[in-house]
Coordinates of C-alpha atoms in Angstrom, one line a residue:
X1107 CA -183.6 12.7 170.0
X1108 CA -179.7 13.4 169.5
X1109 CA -178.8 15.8 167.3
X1110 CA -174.8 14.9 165.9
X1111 CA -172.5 18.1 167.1
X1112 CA -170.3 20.1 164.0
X1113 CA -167.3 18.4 163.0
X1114 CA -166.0 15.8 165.7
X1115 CA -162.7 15.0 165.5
X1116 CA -159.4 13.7 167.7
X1117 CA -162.4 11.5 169.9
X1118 CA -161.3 8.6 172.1
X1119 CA -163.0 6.0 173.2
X1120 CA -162.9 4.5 177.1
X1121 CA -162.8 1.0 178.0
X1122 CA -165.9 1.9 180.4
X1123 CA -167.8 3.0 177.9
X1124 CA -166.9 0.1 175.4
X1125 CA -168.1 -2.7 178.4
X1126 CA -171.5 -1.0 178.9
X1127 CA -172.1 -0.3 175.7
X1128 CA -171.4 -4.1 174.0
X1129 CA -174.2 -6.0 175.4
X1130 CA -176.8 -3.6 174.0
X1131 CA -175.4 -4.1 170.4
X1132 CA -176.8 -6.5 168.3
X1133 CA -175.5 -7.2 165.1
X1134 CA -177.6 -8.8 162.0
X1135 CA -175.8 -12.2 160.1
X1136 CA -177.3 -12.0 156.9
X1137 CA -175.0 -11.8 154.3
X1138 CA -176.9 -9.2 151.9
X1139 CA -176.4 -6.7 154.1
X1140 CA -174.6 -4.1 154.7
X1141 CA -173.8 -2.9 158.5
X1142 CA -172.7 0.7 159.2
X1143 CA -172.6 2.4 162.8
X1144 CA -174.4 5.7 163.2
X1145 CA -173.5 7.3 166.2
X1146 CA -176.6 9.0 167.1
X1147 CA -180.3 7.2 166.1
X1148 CA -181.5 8.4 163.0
X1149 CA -184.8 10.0 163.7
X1150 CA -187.8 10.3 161.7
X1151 CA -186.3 11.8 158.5
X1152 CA -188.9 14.9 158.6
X1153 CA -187.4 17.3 155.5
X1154 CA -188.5 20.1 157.3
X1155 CA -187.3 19.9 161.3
X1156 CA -183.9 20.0 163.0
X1157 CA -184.8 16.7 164.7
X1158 CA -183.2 13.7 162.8
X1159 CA -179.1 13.3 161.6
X1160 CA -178.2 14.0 158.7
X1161 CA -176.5 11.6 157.4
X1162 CA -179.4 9.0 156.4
X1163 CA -181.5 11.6 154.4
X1164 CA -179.4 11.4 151.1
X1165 CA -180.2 8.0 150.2
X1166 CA -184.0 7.6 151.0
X1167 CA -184.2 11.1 149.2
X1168 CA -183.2 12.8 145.9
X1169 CA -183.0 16.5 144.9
X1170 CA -183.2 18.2 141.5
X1171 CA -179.1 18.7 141.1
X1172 CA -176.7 16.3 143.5
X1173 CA -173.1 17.3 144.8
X1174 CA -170.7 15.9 142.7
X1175 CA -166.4 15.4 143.3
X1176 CA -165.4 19.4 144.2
X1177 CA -168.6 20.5 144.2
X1178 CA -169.4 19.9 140.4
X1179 CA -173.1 19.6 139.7
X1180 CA -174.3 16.3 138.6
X1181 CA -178.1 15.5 137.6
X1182 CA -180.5 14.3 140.4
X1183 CA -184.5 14.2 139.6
X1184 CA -183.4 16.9 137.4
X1185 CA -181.8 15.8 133.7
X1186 CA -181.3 19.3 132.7
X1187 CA -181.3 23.2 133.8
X1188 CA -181.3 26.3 132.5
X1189 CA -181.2 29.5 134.4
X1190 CA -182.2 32.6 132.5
X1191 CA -179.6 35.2 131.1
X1192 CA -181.0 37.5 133.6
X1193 CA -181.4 34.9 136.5
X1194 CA -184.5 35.6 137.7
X1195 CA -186.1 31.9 136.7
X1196 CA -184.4 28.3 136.1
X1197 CA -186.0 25.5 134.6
X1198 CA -185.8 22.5 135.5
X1199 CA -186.3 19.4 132.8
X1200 CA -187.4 16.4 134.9
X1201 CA -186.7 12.7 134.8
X1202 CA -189.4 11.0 133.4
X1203 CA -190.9 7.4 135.1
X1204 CA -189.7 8.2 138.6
X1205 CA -191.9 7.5 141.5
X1206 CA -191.8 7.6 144.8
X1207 CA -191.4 4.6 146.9
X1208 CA -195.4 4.1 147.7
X1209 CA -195.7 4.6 143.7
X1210 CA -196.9 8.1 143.8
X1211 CA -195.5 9.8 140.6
X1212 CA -192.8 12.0 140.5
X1213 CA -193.8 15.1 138.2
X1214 CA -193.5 18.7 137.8
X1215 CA -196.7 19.1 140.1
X1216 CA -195.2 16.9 142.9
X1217 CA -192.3 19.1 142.7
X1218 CA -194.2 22.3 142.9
X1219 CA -195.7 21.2 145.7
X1220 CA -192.6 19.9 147.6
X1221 CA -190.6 23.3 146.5
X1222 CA -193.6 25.5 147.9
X1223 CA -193.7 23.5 151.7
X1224 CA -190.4 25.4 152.3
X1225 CA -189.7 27.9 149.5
X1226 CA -190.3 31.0 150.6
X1227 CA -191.1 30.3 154.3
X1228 CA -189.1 32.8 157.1
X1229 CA -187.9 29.2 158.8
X1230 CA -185.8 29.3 155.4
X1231 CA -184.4 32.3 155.1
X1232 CA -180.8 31.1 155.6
X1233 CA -181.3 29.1 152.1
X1234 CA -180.7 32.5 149.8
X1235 CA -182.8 30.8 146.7
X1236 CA -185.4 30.2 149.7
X1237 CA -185.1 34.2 150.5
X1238 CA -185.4 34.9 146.9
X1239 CA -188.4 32.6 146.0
X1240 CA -191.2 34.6 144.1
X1241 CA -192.9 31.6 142.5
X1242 CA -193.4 28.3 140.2
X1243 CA -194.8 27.6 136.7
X1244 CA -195.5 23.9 136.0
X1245 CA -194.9 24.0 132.1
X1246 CA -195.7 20.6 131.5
X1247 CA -195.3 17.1 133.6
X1248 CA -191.5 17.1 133.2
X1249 CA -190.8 20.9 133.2
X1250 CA -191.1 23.1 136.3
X1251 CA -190.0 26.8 136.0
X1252 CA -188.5 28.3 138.9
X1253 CA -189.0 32.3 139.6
X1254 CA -186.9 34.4 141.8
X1255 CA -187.5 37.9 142.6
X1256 CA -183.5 38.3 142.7
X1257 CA -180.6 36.5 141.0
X1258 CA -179.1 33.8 143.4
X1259 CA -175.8 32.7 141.9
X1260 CA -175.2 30.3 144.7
X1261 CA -179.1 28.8 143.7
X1262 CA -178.4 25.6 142.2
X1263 CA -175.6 25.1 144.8
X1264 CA -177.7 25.3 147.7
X1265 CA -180.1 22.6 146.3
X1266 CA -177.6 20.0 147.2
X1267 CA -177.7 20.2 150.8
X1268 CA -179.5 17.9 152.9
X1269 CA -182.4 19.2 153.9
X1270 CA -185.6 21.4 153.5
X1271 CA -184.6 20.9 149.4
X1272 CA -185.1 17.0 148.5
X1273 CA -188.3 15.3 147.8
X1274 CA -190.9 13.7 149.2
X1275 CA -194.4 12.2 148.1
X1276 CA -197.3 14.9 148.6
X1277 CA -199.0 11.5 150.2
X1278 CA -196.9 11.3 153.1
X1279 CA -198.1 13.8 154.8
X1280 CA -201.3 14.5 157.3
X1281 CA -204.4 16.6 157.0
X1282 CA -201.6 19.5 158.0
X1283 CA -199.3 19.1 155.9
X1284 CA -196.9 17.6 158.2
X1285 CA -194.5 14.5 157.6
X1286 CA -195.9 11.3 158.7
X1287 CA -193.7 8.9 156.4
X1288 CA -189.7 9.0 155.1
X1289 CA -191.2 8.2 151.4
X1290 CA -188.3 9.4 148.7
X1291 CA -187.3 8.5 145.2
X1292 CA -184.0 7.7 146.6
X1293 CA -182.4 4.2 146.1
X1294 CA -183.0 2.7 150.1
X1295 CA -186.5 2.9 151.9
X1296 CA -186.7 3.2 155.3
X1297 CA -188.5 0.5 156.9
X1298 CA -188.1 0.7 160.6
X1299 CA -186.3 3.6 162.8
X1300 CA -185.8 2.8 166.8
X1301 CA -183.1 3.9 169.2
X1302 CA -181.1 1.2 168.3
X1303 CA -180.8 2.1 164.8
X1304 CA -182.4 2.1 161.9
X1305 CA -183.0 -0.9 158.5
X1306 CA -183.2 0.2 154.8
X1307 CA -183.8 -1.9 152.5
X1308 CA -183.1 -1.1 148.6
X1309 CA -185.4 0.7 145.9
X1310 CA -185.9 -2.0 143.2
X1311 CA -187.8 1.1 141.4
X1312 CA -185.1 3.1 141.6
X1313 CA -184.8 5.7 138.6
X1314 CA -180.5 5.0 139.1
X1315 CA -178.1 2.5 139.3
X1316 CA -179.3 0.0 141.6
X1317 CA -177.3 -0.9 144.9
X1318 CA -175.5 -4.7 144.9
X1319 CA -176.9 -5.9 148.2
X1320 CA -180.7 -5.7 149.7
X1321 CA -180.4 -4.4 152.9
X1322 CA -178.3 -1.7 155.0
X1323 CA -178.8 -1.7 159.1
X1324 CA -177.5 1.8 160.7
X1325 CA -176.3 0.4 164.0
X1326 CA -176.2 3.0 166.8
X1327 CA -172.9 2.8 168.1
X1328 CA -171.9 6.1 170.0
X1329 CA -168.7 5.0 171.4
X1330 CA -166.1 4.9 168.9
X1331 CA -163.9 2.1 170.6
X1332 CA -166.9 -0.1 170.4
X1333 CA -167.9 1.1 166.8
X1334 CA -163.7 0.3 166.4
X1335 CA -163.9 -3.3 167.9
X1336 CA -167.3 -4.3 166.1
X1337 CA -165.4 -3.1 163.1
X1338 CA -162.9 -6.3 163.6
X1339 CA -165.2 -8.4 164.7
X1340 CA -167.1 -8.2 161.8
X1341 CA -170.4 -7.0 163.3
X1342 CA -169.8 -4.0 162.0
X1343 CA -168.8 -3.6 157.6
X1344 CA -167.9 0.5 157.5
X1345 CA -167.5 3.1 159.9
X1346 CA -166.7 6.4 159.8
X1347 CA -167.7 10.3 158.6
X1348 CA -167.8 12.9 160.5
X1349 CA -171.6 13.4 160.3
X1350 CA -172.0 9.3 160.5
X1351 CA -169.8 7.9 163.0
X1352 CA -166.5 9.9 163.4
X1353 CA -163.7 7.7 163.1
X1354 CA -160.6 9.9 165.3
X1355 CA -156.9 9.6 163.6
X1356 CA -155.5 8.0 166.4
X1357 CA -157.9 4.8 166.3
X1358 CA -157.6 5.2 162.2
X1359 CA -153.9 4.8 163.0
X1360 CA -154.7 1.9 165.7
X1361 CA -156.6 0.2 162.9
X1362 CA -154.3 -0.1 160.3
X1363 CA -153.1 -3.3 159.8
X1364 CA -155.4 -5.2 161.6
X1365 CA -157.5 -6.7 158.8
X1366 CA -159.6 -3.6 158.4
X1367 CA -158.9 -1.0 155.3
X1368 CA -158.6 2.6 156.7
X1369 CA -159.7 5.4 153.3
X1370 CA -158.4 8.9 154.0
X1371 CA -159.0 11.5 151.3
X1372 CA -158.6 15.3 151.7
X1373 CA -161.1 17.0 154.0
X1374 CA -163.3 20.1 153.0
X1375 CA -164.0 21.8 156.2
X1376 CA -161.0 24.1 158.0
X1377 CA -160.5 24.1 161.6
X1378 CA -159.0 27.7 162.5
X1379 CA -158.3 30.0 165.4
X1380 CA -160.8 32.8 165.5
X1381 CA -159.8 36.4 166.7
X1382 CA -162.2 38.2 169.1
X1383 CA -163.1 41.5 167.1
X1384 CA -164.4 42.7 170.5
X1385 CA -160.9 41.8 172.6
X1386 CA -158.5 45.0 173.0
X1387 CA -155.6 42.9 172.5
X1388 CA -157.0 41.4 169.5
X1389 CA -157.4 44.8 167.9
X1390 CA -153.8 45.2 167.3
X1391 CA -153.2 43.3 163.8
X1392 CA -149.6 43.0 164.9
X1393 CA -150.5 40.2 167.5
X1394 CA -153.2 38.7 164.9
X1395 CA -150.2 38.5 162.7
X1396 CA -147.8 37.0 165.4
X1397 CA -150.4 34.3 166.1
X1398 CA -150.6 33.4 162.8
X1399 CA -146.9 33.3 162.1
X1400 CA -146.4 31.3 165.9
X1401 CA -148.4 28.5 165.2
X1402 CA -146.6 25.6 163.7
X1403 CA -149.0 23.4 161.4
X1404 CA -147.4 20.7 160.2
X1405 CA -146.7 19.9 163.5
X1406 CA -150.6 20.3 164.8
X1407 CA -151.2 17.8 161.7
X1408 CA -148.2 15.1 162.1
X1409 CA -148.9 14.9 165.9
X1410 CA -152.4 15.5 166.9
X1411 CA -153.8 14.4 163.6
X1412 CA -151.4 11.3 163.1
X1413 CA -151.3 12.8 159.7
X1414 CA -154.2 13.1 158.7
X1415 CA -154.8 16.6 158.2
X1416 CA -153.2 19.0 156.1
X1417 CA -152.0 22.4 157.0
X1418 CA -153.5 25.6 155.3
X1419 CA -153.2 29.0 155.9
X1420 CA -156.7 29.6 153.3
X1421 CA -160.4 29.8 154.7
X1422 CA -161.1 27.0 152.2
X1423 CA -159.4 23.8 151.0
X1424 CA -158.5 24.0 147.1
X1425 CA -161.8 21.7 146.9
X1426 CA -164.8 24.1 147.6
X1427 CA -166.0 25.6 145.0
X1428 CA -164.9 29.3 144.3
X1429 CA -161.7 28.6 147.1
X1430 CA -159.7 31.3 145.7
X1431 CA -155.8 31.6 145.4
X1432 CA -153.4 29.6 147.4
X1433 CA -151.2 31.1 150.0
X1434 CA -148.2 29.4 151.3
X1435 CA -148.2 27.7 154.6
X1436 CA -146.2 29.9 157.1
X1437 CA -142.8 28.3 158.2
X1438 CA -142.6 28.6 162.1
X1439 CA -139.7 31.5 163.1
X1440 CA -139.6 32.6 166.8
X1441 CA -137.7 35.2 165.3
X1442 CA -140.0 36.2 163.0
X1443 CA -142.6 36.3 165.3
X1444 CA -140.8 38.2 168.1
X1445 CA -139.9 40.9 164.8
X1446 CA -143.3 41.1 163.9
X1447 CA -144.7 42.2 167.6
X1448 CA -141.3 44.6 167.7
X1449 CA -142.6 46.5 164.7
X1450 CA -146.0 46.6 166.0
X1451 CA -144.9 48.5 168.8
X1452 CA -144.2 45.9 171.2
X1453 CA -141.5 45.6 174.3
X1454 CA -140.1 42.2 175.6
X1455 CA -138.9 42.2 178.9
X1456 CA -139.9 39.0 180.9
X1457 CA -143.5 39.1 178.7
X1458 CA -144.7 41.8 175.9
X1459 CA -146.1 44.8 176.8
X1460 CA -147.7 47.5 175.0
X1461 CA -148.7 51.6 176.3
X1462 CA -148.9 49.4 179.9
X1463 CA -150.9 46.4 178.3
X1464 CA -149.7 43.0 178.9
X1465 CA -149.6 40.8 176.2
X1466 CA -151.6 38.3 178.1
X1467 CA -154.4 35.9 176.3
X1468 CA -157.9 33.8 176.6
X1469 CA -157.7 30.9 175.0
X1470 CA -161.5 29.8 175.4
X1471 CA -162.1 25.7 174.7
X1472 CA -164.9 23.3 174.9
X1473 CA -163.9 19.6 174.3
X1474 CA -168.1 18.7 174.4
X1475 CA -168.6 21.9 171.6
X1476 CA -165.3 20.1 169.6
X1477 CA -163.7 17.1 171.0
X1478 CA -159.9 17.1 171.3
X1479 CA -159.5 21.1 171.0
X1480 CA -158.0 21.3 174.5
X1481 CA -155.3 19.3 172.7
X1482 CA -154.5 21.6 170.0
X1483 CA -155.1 24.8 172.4
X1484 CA -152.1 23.4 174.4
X1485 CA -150.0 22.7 171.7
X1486 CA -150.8 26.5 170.8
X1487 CA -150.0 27.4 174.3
X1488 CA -146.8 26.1 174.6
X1489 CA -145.7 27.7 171.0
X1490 CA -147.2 30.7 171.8
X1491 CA -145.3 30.5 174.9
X1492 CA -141.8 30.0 173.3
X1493 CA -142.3 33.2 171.2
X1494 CA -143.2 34.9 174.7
X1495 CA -147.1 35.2 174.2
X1496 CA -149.3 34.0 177.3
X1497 CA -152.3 32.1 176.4
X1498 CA -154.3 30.8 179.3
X1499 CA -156.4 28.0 178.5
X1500 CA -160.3 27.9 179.3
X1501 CA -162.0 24.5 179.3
X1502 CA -166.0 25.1 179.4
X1503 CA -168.6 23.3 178.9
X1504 CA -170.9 23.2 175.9
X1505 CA -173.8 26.0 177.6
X1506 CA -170.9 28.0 177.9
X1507 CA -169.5 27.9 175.1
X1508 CA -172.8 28.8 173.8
X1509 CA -172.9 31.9 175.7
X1510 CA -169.4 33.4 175.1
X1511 CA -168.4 32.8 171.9
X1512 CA -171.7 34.9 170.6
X1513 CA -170.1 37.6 173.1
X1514 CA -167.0 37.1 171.8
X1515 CA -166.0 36.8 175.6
X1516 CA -162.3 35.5 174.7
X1517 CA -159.5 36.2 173.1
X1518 CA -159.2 33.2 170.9
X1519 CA -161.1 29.9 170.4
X1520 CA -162.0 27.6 167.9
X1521 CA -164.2 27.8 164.6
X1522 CA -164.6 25.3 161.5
X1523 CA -166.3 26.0 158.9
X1524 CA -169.3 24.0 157.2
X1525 CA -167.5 21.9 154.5
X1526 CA -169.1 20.3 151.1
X1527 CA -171.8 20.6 150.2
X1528 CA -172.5 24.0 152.1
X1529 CA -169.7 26.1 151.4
X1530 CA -168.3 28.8 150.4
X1531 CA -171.0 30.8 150.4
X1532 CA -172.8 28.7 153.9
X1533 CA -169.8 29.8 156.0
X1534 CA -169.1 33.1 153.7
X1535 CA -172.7 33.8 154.6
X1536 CA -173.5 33.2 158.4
X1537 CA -170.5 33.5 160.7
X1538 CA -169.0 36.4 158.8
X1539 CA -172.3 38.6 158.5
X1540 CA -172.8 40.8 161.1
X1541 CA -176.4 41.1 160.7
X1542 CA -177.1 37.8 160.5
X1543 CA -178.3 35.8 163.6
X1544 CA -175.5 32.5 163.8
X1545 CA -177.0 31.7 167.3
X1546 CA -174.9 29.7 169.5
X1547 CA -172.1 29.1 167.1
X1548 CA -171.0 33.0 167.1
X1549 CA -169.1 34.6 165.0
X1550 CA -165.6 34.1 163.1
X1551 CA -164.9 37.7 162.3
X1552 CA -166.8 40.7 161.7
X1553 CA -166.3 44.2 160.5
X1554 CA -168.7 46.3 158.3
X1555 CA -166.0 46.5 155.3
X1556 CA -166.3 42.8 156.1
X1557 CA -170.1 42.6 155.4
X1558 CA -170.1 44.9 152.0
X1559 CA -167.5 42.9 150.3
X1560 CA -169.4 39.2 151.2
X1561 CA -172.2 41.0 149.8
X1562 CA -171.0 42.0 146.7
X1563 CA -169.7 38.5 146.8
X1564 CA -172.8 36.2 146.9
X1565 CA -174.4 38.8 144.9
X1566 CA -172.4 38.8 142.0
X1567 CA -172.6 36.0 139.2
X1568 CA -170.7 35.2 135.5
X1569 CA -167.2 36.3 135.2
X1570 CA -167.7 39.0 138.3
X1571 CA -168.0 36.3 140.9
X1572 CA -164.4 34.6 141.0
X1573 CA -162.8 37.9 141.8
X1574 CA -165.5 39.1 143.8
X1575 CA -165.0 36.4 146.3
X1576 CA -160.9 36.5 145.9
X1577 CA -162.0 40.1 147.4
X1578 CA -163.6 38.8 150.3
X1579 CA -159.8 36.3 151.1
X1580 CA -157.5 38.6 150.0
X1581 CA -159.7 41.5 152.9
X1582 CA -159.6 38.5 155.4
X1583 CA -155.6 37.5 154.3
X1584 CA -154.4 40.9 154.8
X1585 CA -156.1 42.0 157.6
X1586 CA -155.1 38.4 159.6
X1587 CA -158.7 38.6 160.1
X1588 CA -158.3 34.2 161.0
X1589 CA -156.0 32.0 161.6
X1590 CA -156.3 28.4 159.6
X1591 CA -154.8 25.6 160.6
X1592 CA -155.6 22.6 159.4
X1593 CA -157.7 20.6 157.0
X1594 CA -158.8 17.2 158.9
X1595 CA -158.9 14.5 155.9
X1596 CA -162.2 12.1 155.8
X1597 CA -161.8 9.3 157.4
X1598 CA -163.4 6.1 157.1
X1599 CA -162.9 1.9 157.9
X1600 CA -164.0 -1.0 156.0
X1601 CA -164.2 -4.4 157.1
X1602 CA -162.9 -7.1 154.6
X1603 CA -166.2 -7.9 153.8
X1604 CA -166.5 -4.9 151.2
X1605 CA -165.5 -4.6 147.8
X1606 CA -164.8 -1.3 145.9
X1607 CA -165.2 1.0 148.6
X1608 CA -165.3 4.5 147.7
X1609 CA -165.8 7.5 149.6
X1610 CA -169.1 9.6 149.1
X1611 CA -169.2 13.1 147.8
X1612 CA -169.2 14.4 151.2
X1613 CA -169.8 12.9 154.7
X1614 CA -173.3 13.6 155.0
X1615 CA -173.9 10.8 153.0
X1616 CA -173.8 7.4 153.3
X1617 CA -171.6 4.9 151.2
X1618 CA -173.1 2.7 148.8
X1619 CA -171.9 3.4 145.3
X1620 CA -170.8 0.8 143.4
X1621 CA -169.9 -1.5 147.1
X1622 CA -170.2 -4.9 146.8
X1623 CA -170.2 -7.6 149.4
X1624 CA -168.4 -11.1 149.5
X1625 CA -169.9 -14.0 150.5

């Protein structure tokens, strides 16, 4: 089974791929439903493995609190909460006449139940309210106390993400308590899964608004030309996402025009240069400072994004949660540049040099770890280049990247962070911890000052926590511990079959809100 890559972005399609992939795609006609490509099969939905996408899971299944527009909490199977002046408990008031879709009740005892499968279990650790878990009074049939053996002031935030947290019915599930069914309260049921794709069809018991149409059909579609041409065709109503079916700016920008509606609304995950804290060079803030100063944005997001991304020189867009203050987009200066590495210490004389180092750089890239970075990387190259800074670019393949980035074998490469609904505190939290195990994906930055102040960070709640987190951007601004570039915006298509599209709150879900189809 095919598990979707982080963020995908700048990915072109070849003709190849688009003639052997056509005659496998087939397409349904009837008019109550409403087609979407997937670009990797959807899987069996299990809450609790790393096995399926993630992109179908919001709409067969509900949590307690849903991700709302900039991370605003809005009211799932939960009406109500209140967390405790001391918060060490929440409780949770429940909708009442919600069932699952086999008709199993939805309750404060289901709840417990689906809470304690993952709640407290090591697998979960990375989920700090799953760390923190000490246990669960059921009140009543519609309230469900939650009790923590520490505050968690990210706690409610982190039951918006995709998965271990939503719910499913205590009956679908075998003698050993694993998954044998994706059975939600959500508004679609699954009804079949293949390698080809996957059908839903809607909740009429649904506990919400009810969708307009009957059916949806997740096509699998993993080449994006093809997903682009069955989008004018018509066998295809909405592609797009980047945890769906990426849609790259340059066939956005192809598709304009052509009868199809391309949506672009600002992003909410960064894509930025990371430093090796391990590289020699990299030590020297002066040449953090010159990179940061040498790389021209805009022109990153005019040319390689065709505009759609926006330049940032913050960890966070302005529409995370807890972002912090806004600095101001450096305007490219060779001069400036060149200055800075002067005052650092530096001589130019063909190249920079430094006590008999050469300012000389690894610029380590993987286009199957993050399609269309050897792009950016060589538009880096050449303006590092013109400010006399030599960057070498490494193209590697994914196992590789797997192995050096945790080593910080480079001198620079690429990171982006998690986006809505997981940040701040997922990225804040993993690849800026030292003492937390990130796996393949490595680390941003790290330093022990670093550590204490993320600490003191995602411990702190009330009025503490803004500046406690504007401590951990201003430690990371100062010290040029990254280097942001860009924001890439969401990008989806629509055929002219839909009516009132509208983006969902992030793009691990699915759109279906308020969409209506023509005849």
């Amino acid at each position: 089974m095919t598990d979707l890559s982080r963020r995908q972005f700048l990915v072109a399609g070849s003709a190849l791929a688009l003639i052997s992939s056509l005659p496998t795609l087939a397409f349904s006609q009837e008019a109550g439903t409403l087609k979407i490509a997937i670009a990797a099969e959807t899987g069996n939905l299990d809450l609790l493995t790393n096995v399926s996408t993630l992109s179908s899971y919001t709409i067969v299944f509900d949590g307690l609190v849903h991700y709302g527009p900039n991370g605003t909490l809005e009211p799932g199977l939960a009406e109500t909460w209140t967390v405790a002046d001391d918060g060490l408990s929440i409780t949770f008031n429940l909708r009442k006449g919600v069932t699952f879709s086999d008709g199993t009740p939805f309750d404060a005892t289901a709840a417990e139940w689906n809470l304690k499968r993952w709640m407290g279990n090591a697998d979960f650790s990375w989920i700090a309210i799953s760390d923190a878990f000490d246990s669960t009074v059921v009140q009543d049939p519609q309230t469900l106390v939650l009790k923590l053996k520490r505050p968690v002031p990210a706690g409610l935030l982190e039951l918006t993400i995709v998965r271990p947290v939503r719910f499913l019915s205590p009956k679908a599930v075998d003698a050993d308590g694993k998954q044998t069914a994706a059975i939600g309260t959500g508004p679609w049921i699954l009804e079949s899964t293949d390698s080809s794709g996957a059908v839903l069809t809607r909740n009429d018991n649904y506990w919400g608004e009810k969708p307009k149409f009957s059916r949806i059909e997740l096509s699998v579609v993993p080449d994006e030309l093809a997903r682009a041409n069955a989008l004018r065709s018509g066998d295809l109503d909405i592609i797009g996402g980047d945890w769906v079916a990426p849609l790259s700016p340059r066939r956005a920008k192809s598709l304009n025009g052509e009868g199809v509606t391309v949506v672009a609304e600002p992003g909410t995950a960064t894509m930025l240069l990371g430093f090796s804290p391990k590289s020699p060079v990299m030590q020297d803030i002066a040449v953090r400072r010159a990179i940061f100063n040498a790389i021209d944005r805009q022109a990153v997001a005019t040319v390689l994004f065709e505009g759609y991304a926006d330049p940032i020189a913050d960890l966070f867009p302005s529409n995370i949660p807890l972002a912090g203050k806004r600095h101001e987009v450096p305007t490219r200066d060779v001069a400036t540049v060149k200055k800075i590495l002067t005052d650092g210490g530096w001589s130019e004389s063909g190249s920079w040099s430094k006590d008999g180092q050469t300012l000389e750089l690894e610029f380590l890239v993987s286009e199957e770890s993050l399609p269309g970075s050897r792009r950016v990387a060589e538009m880096a190259q050449g303006q590092l280049a013109e400010c006399g800074i030599q960057a070498r670019v490494t193209s590697v393949d994914n196992a590789t990247m797997h192995d050096r980035r945790p080593a910080f074998e480079y001198d620079l490469t690429f990171f982006t962070t998690y986006g809505a609904p997981y940040d701040p505190h997922g990225t804040l939290g993993n690849p800026f911890v030292s003492t937390v195990d990130s796996g393949p994906d490595g680390k941003i930055y790290i330093a022990p000052a670093l550590d204490a102040l993320i600490k003191a960070a995602t411990d702190a709640s009330g009025d503490a926590r803004e500046p406690a987190m504007q401590a951990v951007y201003d430690w990371l601004y100062d010290n040029v511990a990254i280097c942001p570039l860009v924001v890439q915006q969401r990008l989806w298509a629509h055929g002219p079959r839909v009516e009132n599209f509208s983006l969902p709150n992030t793009d691990y879900d699915l759109p279906y809100k308020g969409i209506g189809l023509k005849a």
